[in-house]
Amino acid sequence: MNDPRMRSLQISPGDLEAAQLDELIREIQQKSLFYYQEKNKSLRARYVYGTIFLVINLCAWFIRDYAQKALALLPYVSSCGPQGSHCFHTLGVLRVSLGCFIFFLILFLSTWNTMKLHQAQNSWHSNNWTFKFFLLVSAMVACFFIPQLYIQIYGEIARVGAGIFLGLQLVSVIEFITWWNNYWMPHDLSKLSCSFGLVMSTVFYIGSICGIAVMYYFYAVSTACVLNIFFISWTVLLLIVMMVMSLHSKVKNRGLLSSGIMASYIVFLCWSAIRSEPSHTKCNAHTQNGHTDWITILSFLIAIGAVVMATFSTGIDSESFRFQFRKDEAKEEDDIPYSYGFFHLVFSLGAMYFAMLFISWNVAHSARKWSIDVGWTSTWVKIANEWFAAAIYLWKLIAPIVRQPRVHEQPQPTTAEVRR
């Protein structure tokens, strides 16, 4: 035991603790690096899914407008009917939409309970692109072998799914408007932020008023345009109600900025609804020229881009919906950056939504080439969307007042009761 060589091999307790601390630090650094890399993969993956969704939209447009001449093999499939009529135009769009819906529904079911970056579902969400490609193609091809009756049933279901998608999109937009209002109009009322908020609210209100004036000038040219006059006038009434409510002293998130942004949004929805009216109506004849030109093509491509961006922005905004049920939850380092399940659910509903836009919410008839979301059904869907958006915003303003507990005054005891 007194051998000097044995004593030189002994490690002091201090050196042992230092070695364990260094090892722990290296382990923590490796985990942090792993979490950082996994988060970057998942953030990049959402752009890949968005690109896939864009390509599917373009495929649906091609199937609707040009596939009957370009593809000669599909008519030989029995489910496509005589001359392939059940695989092109409206039914073709629904088949592509169904394939997209199945693909993202599978991803939703396989990732909905993912919470941590080290789970196997996280790797499935961010990797395995070759297998996912074959899965997508298989789902698309399989839908062209489904009988016509089931495709029509899916079309009716897709109307409901598209409506749910619009509701989620509205909540996401209103939550963003609320966040922006709180950011530029904080409670501390700093001079710089308030000045910017006042300028922006003025800009949005001026834009809304100009939009109203333009709609009256172009789409309410005579007293015969009763429906357009009603749409525009009702929008003006909604603007006034929202402005008054947002300035009420009891409203928590009061201010002109949020109501100004919301005013611009519902004016845009009203304009979009009137633009969707059929071209044969007298009050909207100049908006649809009946032939394909560069303006029509550009408007169509912008509309497709808007659909993809709306789906993408709503899909990554899971926080707006999670905070409705679970508040003040601290994010940990190994938490996923966004909800994978909600992301894929929104994209599956977005597949139903783009189908309704391409067929103008009408399962029985095909839409005109290079057109999107045109028809009376589309018009009323957008008007309902506008009114629903205003209702959600107004409810968000008054909900804290309605829900706050009321303090009941206790009756003061009389002198005789005190003596007892």
CSV table of C-alpha atoms in Angstrom, one decimal:
chain,number,residue,atom,x,y,z
A,1,MET,CA,0.0,0.0,0.0
A,2,ASN,CA,3.0,2.3,0.6
A,3,ASP,CA,4.4,1.7,-2.9
A,4,PRO,CA,5.0,5.1,-4.6
A,5,ARG,CA,4.0,3.7,-7.9
A,6,MET,CA,0.5,2.8,-6.6
A,7,ARG,CA,0.1,6.2,-5.0
A,8,SER,CA,0.9,7.9,-8.4
A,9,LEU,CA,-2.1,6.0,-10.0
A,10,GLN,CA,-4.6,7.2,-7.4
A,11,ILE,CA,-6.9,10.0,-8.5
A,12,SER,CA,-7.9,12.7,-6.0
A,13,PRO,CA,-11.6,13.3,-5.4
A,14,GLY,CA,-11.2,16.8,-6.8
A,15,ASP,CA,-9.8,15.5,-10.1
A,16,LEU,CA,-12.6,13.0,-10.4
A,17,GLU,CA,-15.3,15.6,-9.9
A,18,ALA,CA,-13.6,17.8,-12.5
A,19,ALA,CA,-13.5,15.0,-15.0
A,20,GLN,CA,-17.2,14.2,-14.4
A,21,LEU,CA,-18.1,17.8,-14.9
A,22,ASP,CA,-16.2,18.0,-18.2
A,23,GLU,CA,-17.9,14.9,-19.4
A,24,LEU,CA,-21.3,16.3,-18.4
A,25,ILE,CA,-20.5,19.6,-20.2
A,26,ARG,CA,-19.5,17.7,-23.4
A,27,GLU,CA,-22.7,15.6,-23.2
A,28,ILE,CA,-24.9,18.8,-22.8
A,29,GLN,CA,-23.1,20.4,-25.8
A,30,GLN,CA,-23.6,17.3,-27.9
A,31,LYS,CA,-27.3,17.3,-27.0
A,32,SER,CA,-27.6,21.0,-27.8
A,33,LEU,CA,-25.9,20.5,-31.2
A,34,PHE,CA,-28.2,17.6,-31.9
A,35,TYR,CA,-31.3,19.6,-31.0
A,36,TYR,CA,-30.1,22.5,-33.1
A,37,GLN,CA,-29.6,20.3,-36.1
A,38,GLU,CA,-32.9,18.6,-35.7
A,39,LYS,CA,-34.8,21.9,-35.4
A,40,ASN,CA,-33.1,23.2,-38.6
A,41,LYS,CA,-34.2,20.0,-40.4
A,42,SER,CA,-37.8,20.4,-39.3
A,43,LEU,CA,-37.8,24.1,-40.3
A,44,ARG,CA,-36.5,23.2,-43.7
A,45,ALA,CA,-39.0,20.4,-44.1
A,46,ARG,CA,-42.0,22.7,-43.9
A,47,TYR,CA,-40.7,24.5,-47.1
A,48,VAL,CA,-40.4,21.1,-48.8
A,49,TYR,CA,-44.0,20.3,-47.9
A,50,GLY,CA,-45.1,23.8,-49.1
A,51,THR,CA,-43.3,23.1,-52.5
A,52,ILE,CA,-45.0,19.7,-52.7
A,53,PHE,CA,-48.4,21.4,-52.1
A,54,LEU,CA,-47.7,24.0,-54.8
A,55,VAL,CA,-46.8,21.3,-57.4
A,56,ILE,CA,-50.0,19.4,-56.5
A,57,ASN,CA,-52.0,22.6,-57.1
A,58,LEU,CA,-50.4,23.0,-60.5
A,59,CYS,CA,-51.1,19.3,-61.3
A,60,ALA,CA,-54.8,19.8,-60.4
A,61,TRP,CA,-55.0,22.8,-62.7
A,62,PHE,CA,-53.3,20.8,-65.5
A,63,ILE,CA,-55.7,17.9,-65.0
A,64,ARG,CA,-58.7,20.3,-65.1
A,65,ASP,CA,-57.8,22.3,-68.2
A,66,TYR,CA,-55.4,20.4,-70.4
A,67,ALA,CA,-55.0,16.7,-69.3
A,68,GLN,CA,-57.7,15.4,-71.6
A,69,LYS,CA,-55.7,16.1,-74.7
A,70,ALA,CA,-52.3,15.5,-73.2
A,71,LEU,CA,-52.9,12.1,-71.5
A,72,ALA,CA,-54.2,9.4,-73.7
A,73,LEU,CA,-53.8,6.4,-71.3
A,74,LEU,CA,-56.3,7.4,-68.6
A,75,PRO,CA,-59.4,6.8,-70.8
A,76,TYR,CA,-58.5,3.1,-70.7
A,77,VAL,CA,-59.1,3.0,-67.0
A,78,SER,CA,-62.6,1.8,-66.4
A,79,SER,CA,-63.2,4.1,-63.4
A,80,CYS,CA,-62.6,7.1,-65.7
A,81,GLY,CA,-65.8,6.4,-67.7
A,82,PRO,CA,-66.3,7.0,-71.4
A,83,GLN,CA,-63.5,9.0,-73.1
A,84,GLY,CA,-62.0,9.5,-69.6
A,85,SER,CA,-64.7,12.1,-68.7
A,86,HIS,CA,-64.6,11.1,-65.0
A,87,CYS,CA,-60.9,11.7,-64.7
A,88,PHE,CA,-60.7,15.3,-66.1
A,89,HIS,CA,-62.2,18.7,-65.3
A,90,THR,CA,-64.1,18.7,-62.0
A,91,LEU,CA,-63.7,15.0,-61.1
A,92,GLY,CA,-60.0,15.1,-62.1
A,93,VAL,CA,-59.4,18.0,-59.6
A,94,LEU,CA,-61.2,16.1,-56.9
A,95,ARG,CA,-59.1,13.0,-57.5
A,96,VAL,CA,-55.9,15.0,-57.2
A,97,SER,CA,-57.3,16.7,-54.1
A,98,LEU,CA,-58.2,13.3,-52.6
A,99,GLY,CA,-54.7,12.0,-53.2
A,100,CYS,CA,-53.2,15.0,-51.6
A,101,PHE,CA,-55.6,14.7,-48.7
A,102,ILE,CA,-54.7,11.1,-48.1
A,103,PHE,CA,-51.0,11.8,-48.2
A,104,PHE,CA,-51.1,14.6,-45.6
A,105,LEU,CA,-53.7,12.7,-43.5
A,106,ILE,CA,-51.2,9.8,-43.2
A,107,LEU,CA,-48.5,12.3,-42.1
A,108,PHE,CA,-51.0,13.8,-39.6
A,109,LEU,CA,-51.9,10.4,-38.1
A,110,SER,CA,-48.2,9.5,-37.8
A,111,THR,CA,-47.0,12.8,-36.2
A,112,TRP,CA,-49.9,14.2,-34.2
A,113,ASN,CA,-48.5,13.2,-30.8
A,114,THR,CA,-44.9,14.3,-31.5
A,115,MET,CA,-43.6,16.5,-28.7
A,116,LYS,CA,-39.8,16.1,-28.5
A,117,LEU,CA,-37.0,16.2,-31.1
A,118,HIS,CA,-35.6,12.8,-30.1
A,119,GLN,CA,-38.8,11.0,-30.9
A,120,ALA,CA,-38.9,8.7,-34.0
A,121,GLN,CA,-41.8,10.8,-35.4
A,122,ASN,CA,-39.5,13.8,-35.6
A,123,SER,CA,-37.2,12.0,-38.0
A,124,TRP,CA,-40.1,10.7,-40.0
A,125,HIS,CA,-41.4,14.3,-40.4
A,126,SER,CA,-38.1,15.7,-41.5
A,127,ASN,CA,-36.5,12.9,-43.5
A,128,ASN,CA,-37.4,9.8,-45.6
A,129,TRP,CA,-38.3,12.0,-48.7
A,130,THR,CA,-37.8,9.1,-51.2
A,131,PHE,CA,-40.4,7.0,-49.4
A,132,LYS,CA,-42.7,10.0,-49.0
A,133,PHE,CA,-42.4,10.6,-52.8
A,134,PHE,CA,-43.5,7.1,-53.6
A,135,LEU,CA,-46.3,7.4,-51.0
A,136,LEU,CA,-47.6,10.6,-52.6
A,137,VAL,CA,-47.5,9.2,-56.1
A,138,SER,CA,-49.2,6.0,-55.0
A,139,ALA,CA,-52.0,7.9,-53.4
A,140,MET,CA,-52.4,10.1,-56.5
A,141,VAL,CA,-52.5,7.1,-58.9
A,142,ALA,CA,-54.8,5.1,-56.7
A,143,CYS,CA,-57.4,7.9,-56.6
A,144,PHE,CA,-57.8,7.6,-60.4
A,145,PHE,CA,-59.1,4.0,-59.9
A,146,ILE,CA,-61.8,5.0,-57.5
A,147,PRO,CA,-65.3,4.9,-58.9
A,148,GLN,CA,-67.0,8.2,-59.8
A,149,LEU,CA,-69.7,7.9,-57.0
A,150,TYR,CA,-67.1,7.9,-54.2
A,151,ILE,CA,-65.3,10.8,-55.8
A,152,GLN,CA,-68.5,12.8,-55.8
A,153,ILE,CA,-69.1,11.9,-52.1
A,154,TYR,CA,-65.6,13.2,-51.4
A,155,GLY,CA,-66.5,16.4,-53.2
A,156,GLU,CA,-69.4,17.0,-50.8
A,157,ILE,CA,-67.1,16.2,-47.8
A,158,ALA,CA,-64.5,18.5,-49.2
A,159,ARG,CA,-66.9,21.4,-48.9
A,160,VAL,CA,-67.0,20.9,-45.1
A,161,GLY,CA,-63.3,20.5,-44.9
A,162,ALA,CA,-62.7,23.7,-46.9
A,163,GLY,CA,-65.0,25.5,-44.6
A,164,ILE,CA,-63.0,24.3,-41.6
A,165,PHE,CA,-59.8,25.4,-43.3
A,166,LEU,CA,-61.3,28.9,-43.8
A,167,GLY,CA,-62.2,29.1,-40.1
A,168,LEU,CA,-58.7,28.1,-39.0
A,169,GLN,CA,-57.2,30.7,-41.4
A,170,LEU,CA,-59.4,33.4,-40.0
A,171,VAL,CA,-58.3,32.6,-36.4
A,172,SER,CA,-54.7,32.7,-37.5
A,173,VAL,CA,-55.1,36.1,-39.3
A,174,ILE,CA,-56.9,37.6,-36.3
A,175,GLU,CA,-54.3,36.3,-33.9
A,176,PHE,CA,-51.6,37.9,-36.0
A,177,ILE,CA,-53.5,41.2,-36.1
A,178,THR,CA,-53.8,41.1,-32.3
A,179,TRP,CA,-50.1,40.4,-31.9
A,180,TRP,CA,-49.1,43.2,-34.2
A,181,ASN,CA,-51.4,45.6,-32.4
A,182,ASN,CA,-49.9,44.6,-29.0
A,183,TYR,CA,-46.4,45.0,-30.4
A,184,TRP,CA,-46.8,48.5,-31.9
A,185,MET,CA,-49.3,49.7,-29.4
A,186,PRO,CA,-48.0,48.4,-26.0
A,187,HIS,CA,-49.4,49.2,-22.6
A,188,ASP,CA,-46.3,51.3,-21.7
A,189,LEU,CA,-47.3,53.7,-24.6
A,190,SER,CA,-43.8,54.6,-25.7
A,191,LYS,CA,-43.7,57.6,-28.0
A,192,LEU,CA,-42.0,55.8,-31.0
A,193,SER,CA,-44.2,52.8,-31.0
A,194,CYS,CA,-47.4,54.8,-30.6
A,195,SER,CA,-46.4,57.1,-33.4
A,196,PHE,CA,-45.8,54.2,-35.7
A,197,GLY,CA,-49.0,52.5,-34.7
A,198,LEU,CA,-51.0,55.8,-35.3
A,199,VAL,CA,-49.4,56.2,-38.7
A,200,MET,CA,-50.1,52.6,-39.7
A,201,SER,CA,-53.7,52.7,-38.5
A,202,THR,CA,-54.3,55.8,-40.5
A,203,VAL,CA,-52.8,54.1,-43.6
A,204,PHE,CA,-55.0,51.1,-43.2
A,205,TYR,CA,-58.2,53.2,-42.7
A,206,ILE,CA,-57.4,55.3,-45.7
A,207,GLY,CA,-56.9,52.2,-47.8
A,208,SER,CA,-60.2,50.8,-46.5
A,209,ILE,CA,-62.1,53.9,-47.4
A,210,CYS,CA,-60.5,54.0,-50.8
A,211,GLY,CA,-61.4,50.4,-51.4
A,212,ILE,CA,-65.0,51.1,-50.4
A,213,ALA,CA,-65.1,54.1,-52.8
A,214,VAL,CA,-63.6,52.0,-55.7
A,215,MET,CA,-66.1,49.2,-55.1
A,216,TYR,CA,-69.1,51.7,-55.2
A,217,TYR,CA,-67.7,53.2,-58.4
A,218,PHE,CA,-67.1,50.0,-60.3
A,219,TYR,CA,-69.6,47.5,-58.9
A,220,ALA,CA,-72.6,49.6,-57.9
A,221,VAL,CA,-72.9,51.6,-61.1
A,222,SER,CA,-76.8,51.7,-60.9
A,223,THR,CA,-79.6,50.9,-58.6
A,224,ALA,CA,-80.0,47.6,-60.4
A,225,CYS,CA,-76.9,46.4,-58.6
A,226,VAL,CA,-78.8,45.8,-55.4
A,227,LEU,CA,-76.8,42.9,-54.2
A,228,ASN,CA,-73.5,44.6,-54.7
A,229,ILE,CA,-74.8,47.7,-53.0
A,230,PHE,CA,-75.9,45.6,-50.0
A,231,PHE,CA,-72.5,43.8,-49.8
A,232,ILE,CA,-70.6,47.1,-49.8
A,233,SER,CA,-72.9,48.9,-47.5
A,234,TRP,CA,-72.9,46.1,-45.0
A,235,THR,CA,-69.1,46.1,-45.1
A,236,VAL,CA,-69.1,49.9,-44.3
A,237,LEU,CA,-71.4,49.1,-41.3
A,238,LEU,CA,-69.0,46.5,-40.1
A,239,LEU,CA,-66.1,48.9,-40.3
A,240,ILE,CA,-67.9,51.5,-38.2
A,241,VAL,CA,-68.9,48.9,-35.6
A,242,MET,CA,-65.4,47.5,-35.3
A,243,MET,CA,-63.9,51.0,-35.0
A,244,VAL,CA,-66.3,52.0,-32.3
A,245,MET,CA,-65.8,48.7,-30.3
A,246,SER,CA,-62.0,48.9,-30.6
A,247,LEU,CA,-62.1,52.4,-29.0
A,248,HIS,CA,-64.4,51.4,-26.1
A,249,SER,CA,-62.8,52.0,-22.7
A,250,LYS,CA,-63.6,48.5,-21.4
A,251,VAL,CA,-61.9,46.7,-24.3
A,252,LYS,CA,-58.6,45.2,-23.3
A,253,ASN,CA,-56.8,45.3,-26.6
A,254,ARG,CA,-58.3,48.6,-27.8
A,255,GLY,CA,-56.8,50.8,-30.4
A,256,LEU,CA,-57.2,51.8,-34.0
A,257,LEU,CA,-54.4,49.7,-35.4
A,258,SER,CA,-56.0,46.3,-35.0
A,259,SER,CA,-59.4,47.6,-36.2
A,260,GLY,CA,-57.7,49.3,-39.2
A,261,ILE,CA,-55.9,46.1,-40.3
A,262,MET,CA,-59.1,44.2,-39.8
A,263,ALA,CA,-61.0,46.8,-41.8
A,264,SER,CA,-58.6,46.4,-44.7
A,265,TYR,CA,-59.0,42.6,-44.5
A,266,ILE,CA,-62.7,42.5,-44.7
A,267,VAL,CA,-62.8,45.2,-47.5
A,268,PHE,CA,-60.5,42.8,-49.4
A,269,LEU,CA,-62.8,39.9,-48.7
A,270,CYS,CA,-65.8,41.9,-50.0
A,271,TRP,CA,-63.9,43.0,-53.1
A,272,SER,CA,-62.8,39.4,-53.7
A,273,ALA,CA,-66.4,38.2,-53.3
A,274,ILE,CA,-67.8,40.7,-55.8
A,275,ARG,CA,-65.0,39.8,-58.2
A,276,SER,CA,-66.1,36.2,-58.0
A,277,GLU,CA,-69.5,36.9,-59.4
A,278,PRO,CA,-70.2,35.4,-62.9
A,279,SER,CA,-69.0,37.5,-65.8
A,280,HIS,CA,-72.5,37.6,-67.4
A,281,THR,CA,-73.9,39.8,-64.6
A,282,LYS,CA,-74.3,43.5,-65.5
A,283,CYS,CA,-72.6,44.8,-62.4
A,284,ASN,CA,-69.4,42.7,-62.9
A,285,ALA,CA,-69.1,42.3,-66.7
A,286,HIS,CA,-65.8,44.1,-66.9
A,287,THR,CA,-64.0,41.9,-64.4
A,288,GLN,CA,-64.1,38.7,-66.5
A,289,ASN,CA,-63.3,39.3,-70.1
A,290,GLY,CA,-64.3,35.8,-71.4
A,291,HIS,CA,-61.0,35.1,-73.0
A,292,THR,CA,-57.5,34.3,-71.8
A,293,ASP,CA,-55.0,37.1,-71.7
A,294,TRP,CA,-51.9,37.9,-69.7
A,295,ILE,CA,-53.9,39.6,-66.9
A,296,THR,CA,-56.1,36.5,-66.5
A,297,ILE,CA,-53.1,34.2,-66.4
A,298,LEU,CA,-51.2,36.4,-64.0
A,299,SER,CA,-54.3,36.7,-61.7
A,300,PHE,CA,-54.6,32.9,-61.8
A,301,LEU,CA,-51.0,32.3,-60.8
A,302,ILE,CA,-51.2,34.9,-58.0
A,303,ALA,CA,-54.3,33.1,-56.7
A,304,ILE,CA,-52.6,29.8,-56.6
A,305,GLY,CA,-49.6,31.4,-54.8
A,306,ALA,CA,-52.1,32.9,-52.3
A,307,VAL,CA,-53.7,29.5,-51.6
A,308,VAL,CA,-50.3,27.9,-51.0
A,309,MET,CA,-49.1,30.8,-48.7
A,310,ALA,CA,-52.4,30.8,-46.8
A,311,THR,CA,-52.1,27.1,-46.2
A,312,PHE,CA,-48.4,27.4,-45.2
A,313,SER,CA,-48.8,30.3,-42.9
A,314,THR,CA,-51.8,28.7,-41.1
A,315,GLY,CA,-50.0,25.4,-40.8
A,316,ILE,CA,-47.0,26.8,-39.0
A,317,ASP,CA,-49.2,28.9,-36.7
A,318,SER,CA,-50.1,26.2,-34.2
A,319,GLU,CA,-49.2,28.5,-31.3
A,320,SER,CA,-52.3,30.6,-31.9
A,321,PHE,CA,-54.5,27.6,-31.4
A,322,ARG,CA,-52.6,25.9,-28.7
A,323,PHE,CA,-52.7,29.0,-26.5
A,324,GLN,CA,-56.4,28.9,-26.7
A,325,PHE,CA,-56.3,25.8,-24.4
A,326,ARG,CA,-52.9,25.8,-22.8
A,327,LYS,CA,-51.4,29.0,-21.7
A,328,ASP,CA,-48.0,30.0,-20.3
A,329,GLU,CA,-46.2,26.8,-21.1
A,330,ALA,CA,-42.5,27.2,-21.1
A,331,LYS,CA,-40.7,25.9,-24.2
A,332,GLU,CA,-37.9,23.4,-23.5
A,333,GLU,CA,-34.7,22.9,-25.6
A,334,ASP,CA,-35.8,19.5,-26.9
A,335,ASP,CA,-39.4,20.6,-27.9
A,336,ILE,CA,-40.3,20.6,-31.6
A,337,PRO,CA,-40.4,24.1,-33.1
A,338,TYR,CA,-44.0,23.7,-34.3
A,339,SER,CA,-46.8,21.2,-34.1
A,340,TYR,CA,-46.2,18.6,-36.9
A,341,GLY,CA,-49.7,17.1,-36.5
A,342,PHE,CA,-51.4,20.5,-36.8
A,343,PHE,CA,-49.2,21.4,-39.8
A,344,HIS,CA,-50.2,18.3,-41.7
A,345,LEU,CA,-53.8,18.6,-40.6
A,346,VAL,CA,-54.0,22.1,-42.1
A,347,PHE,CA,-52.4,20.9,-45.3
A,348,SER,CA,-54.9,18.0,-45.6
A,349,LEU,CA,-57.8,20.5,-45.2
A,350,GLY,CA,-56.0,22.8,-47.6
A,351,ALA,CA,-56.2,20.0,-50.2
A,352,MET,CA,-60.0,20.2,-49.9
A,353,TYR,CA,-59.9,24.0,-50.0
A,354,PHE,CA,-57.9,24.2,-53.3
A,355,ALA,CA,-60.3,21.7,-54.9
A,356,MET,CA,-63.2,23.9,-54.0
A,357,LEU,CA,-61.4,26.9,-55.5
A,358,PHE,CA,-60.6,25.1,-58.8
A,359,ILE,CA,-64.2,23.9,-59.2
A,360,SER,CA,-65.8,27.0,-57.8
A,361,TRP,CA,-67.4,25.0,-55.0
A,362,ASN,CA,-69.6,23.3,-57.6
A,363,VAL,CA,-69.3,19.6,-58.0
A,364,ALA,CA,-71.7,19.3,-60.8
A,365,HIS,CA,-70.1,21.7,-63.4
A,366,SER,CA,-66.6,22.4,-64.6
A,367,ALA,CA,-65.0,25.8,-64.3
A,368,ARG,CA,-63.7,27.8,-67.2
A,369,LYS,CA,-60.1,27.6,-68.2
A,370,TRP,CA,-57.7,29.8,-66.3
A,371,SER,CA,-60.4,30.6,-63.8
A,372,ILE,CA,-60.3,30.1,-60.1
A,373,ASP,CA,-63.1,30.5,-57.5
A,374,VAL,CA,-65.6,32.2,-59.8
A,375,GLY,CA,-69.4,31.7,-59.5
A,376,TRP,CA,-72.3,32.6,-57.2
A,377,THR,CA,-71.4,29.9,-54.7
A,378,SER,CA,-67.8,31.3,-54.5
A,379,THR,CA,-69.3,34.7,-54.0
A,380,TRP,CA,-71.5,33.7,-51.1
A,381,VAL,CA,-68.7,31.7,-49.5
A,382,LYS,CA,-66.4,34.7,-49.4
A,383,ILE,CA,-69.2,37.0,-48.1
A,384,ALA,CA,-69.9,34.5,-45.3
A,385,ASN,CA,-66.2,34.4,-44.7
A,386,GLU,CA,-66.1,38.2,-44.4
A,387,TRP,CA,-69.0,38.3,-41.9
A,388,PHE,CA,-67.6,35.4,-39.9
A,389,ALA,CA,-64.2,37.2,-39.7
A,390,ALA,CA,-65.9,40.4,-38.4
A,391,ALA,CA,-67.8,38.3,-35.9
A,392,ILE,CA,-64.7,36.5,-34.6
A,393,TYR,CA,-62.9,39.9,-34.2
A,394,LEU,CA,-65.7,41.5,-32.4
A,395,TRP,CA,-66.1,38.5,-30.1
A,396,LYS,CA,-62.4,38.7,-29.4
A,397,LEU,CA,-62.8,42.3,-28.3
A,398,ILE,CA,-65.8,41.8,-26.0
A,399,ALA,CA,-65.1,38.2,-24.7
A,400,PRO,CA,-62.9,39.4,-21.8
A,401,ILE,CA,-65.7,41.8,-20.7
A,402,VAL,CA,-68.4,39.1,-21.0
A,403,ARG,CA,-66.3,36.4,-19.2
A,404,GLN,CA,-65.0,38.5,-16.4
A,405,PRO,CA,-66.5,37.6,-13.0
A,406,ARG,CA,-69.1,40.0,-11.6
A,407,VAL,CA,-68.6,41.3,-8.1
A,408,HIS,CA,-71.9,41.1,-6.2
A,409,GLU,CA,-72.2,43.8,-3.5
A,410,GLN,CA,-73.1,42.3,-0.1
A,411,PRO,CA,-76.0,44.1,1.6
A,412,GLN,CA,-75.0,46.2,4.6
A,413,PRO,CA,-76.3,44.8,7.9
A,414,THR,CA,-78.8,46.9,9.8
A,415,THR,CA,-78.2,48.3,13.2
A,416,ALA,CA,-80.5,45.8,14.8
A,417,GLU,CA,-78.6,42.9,13.2
A,418,VAL,CA,-75.3,44.3,14.5
A,419,ARG,CA,-76.7,44.5,18.0
A,420,ARG,CA,-77.7,40.8,17.9
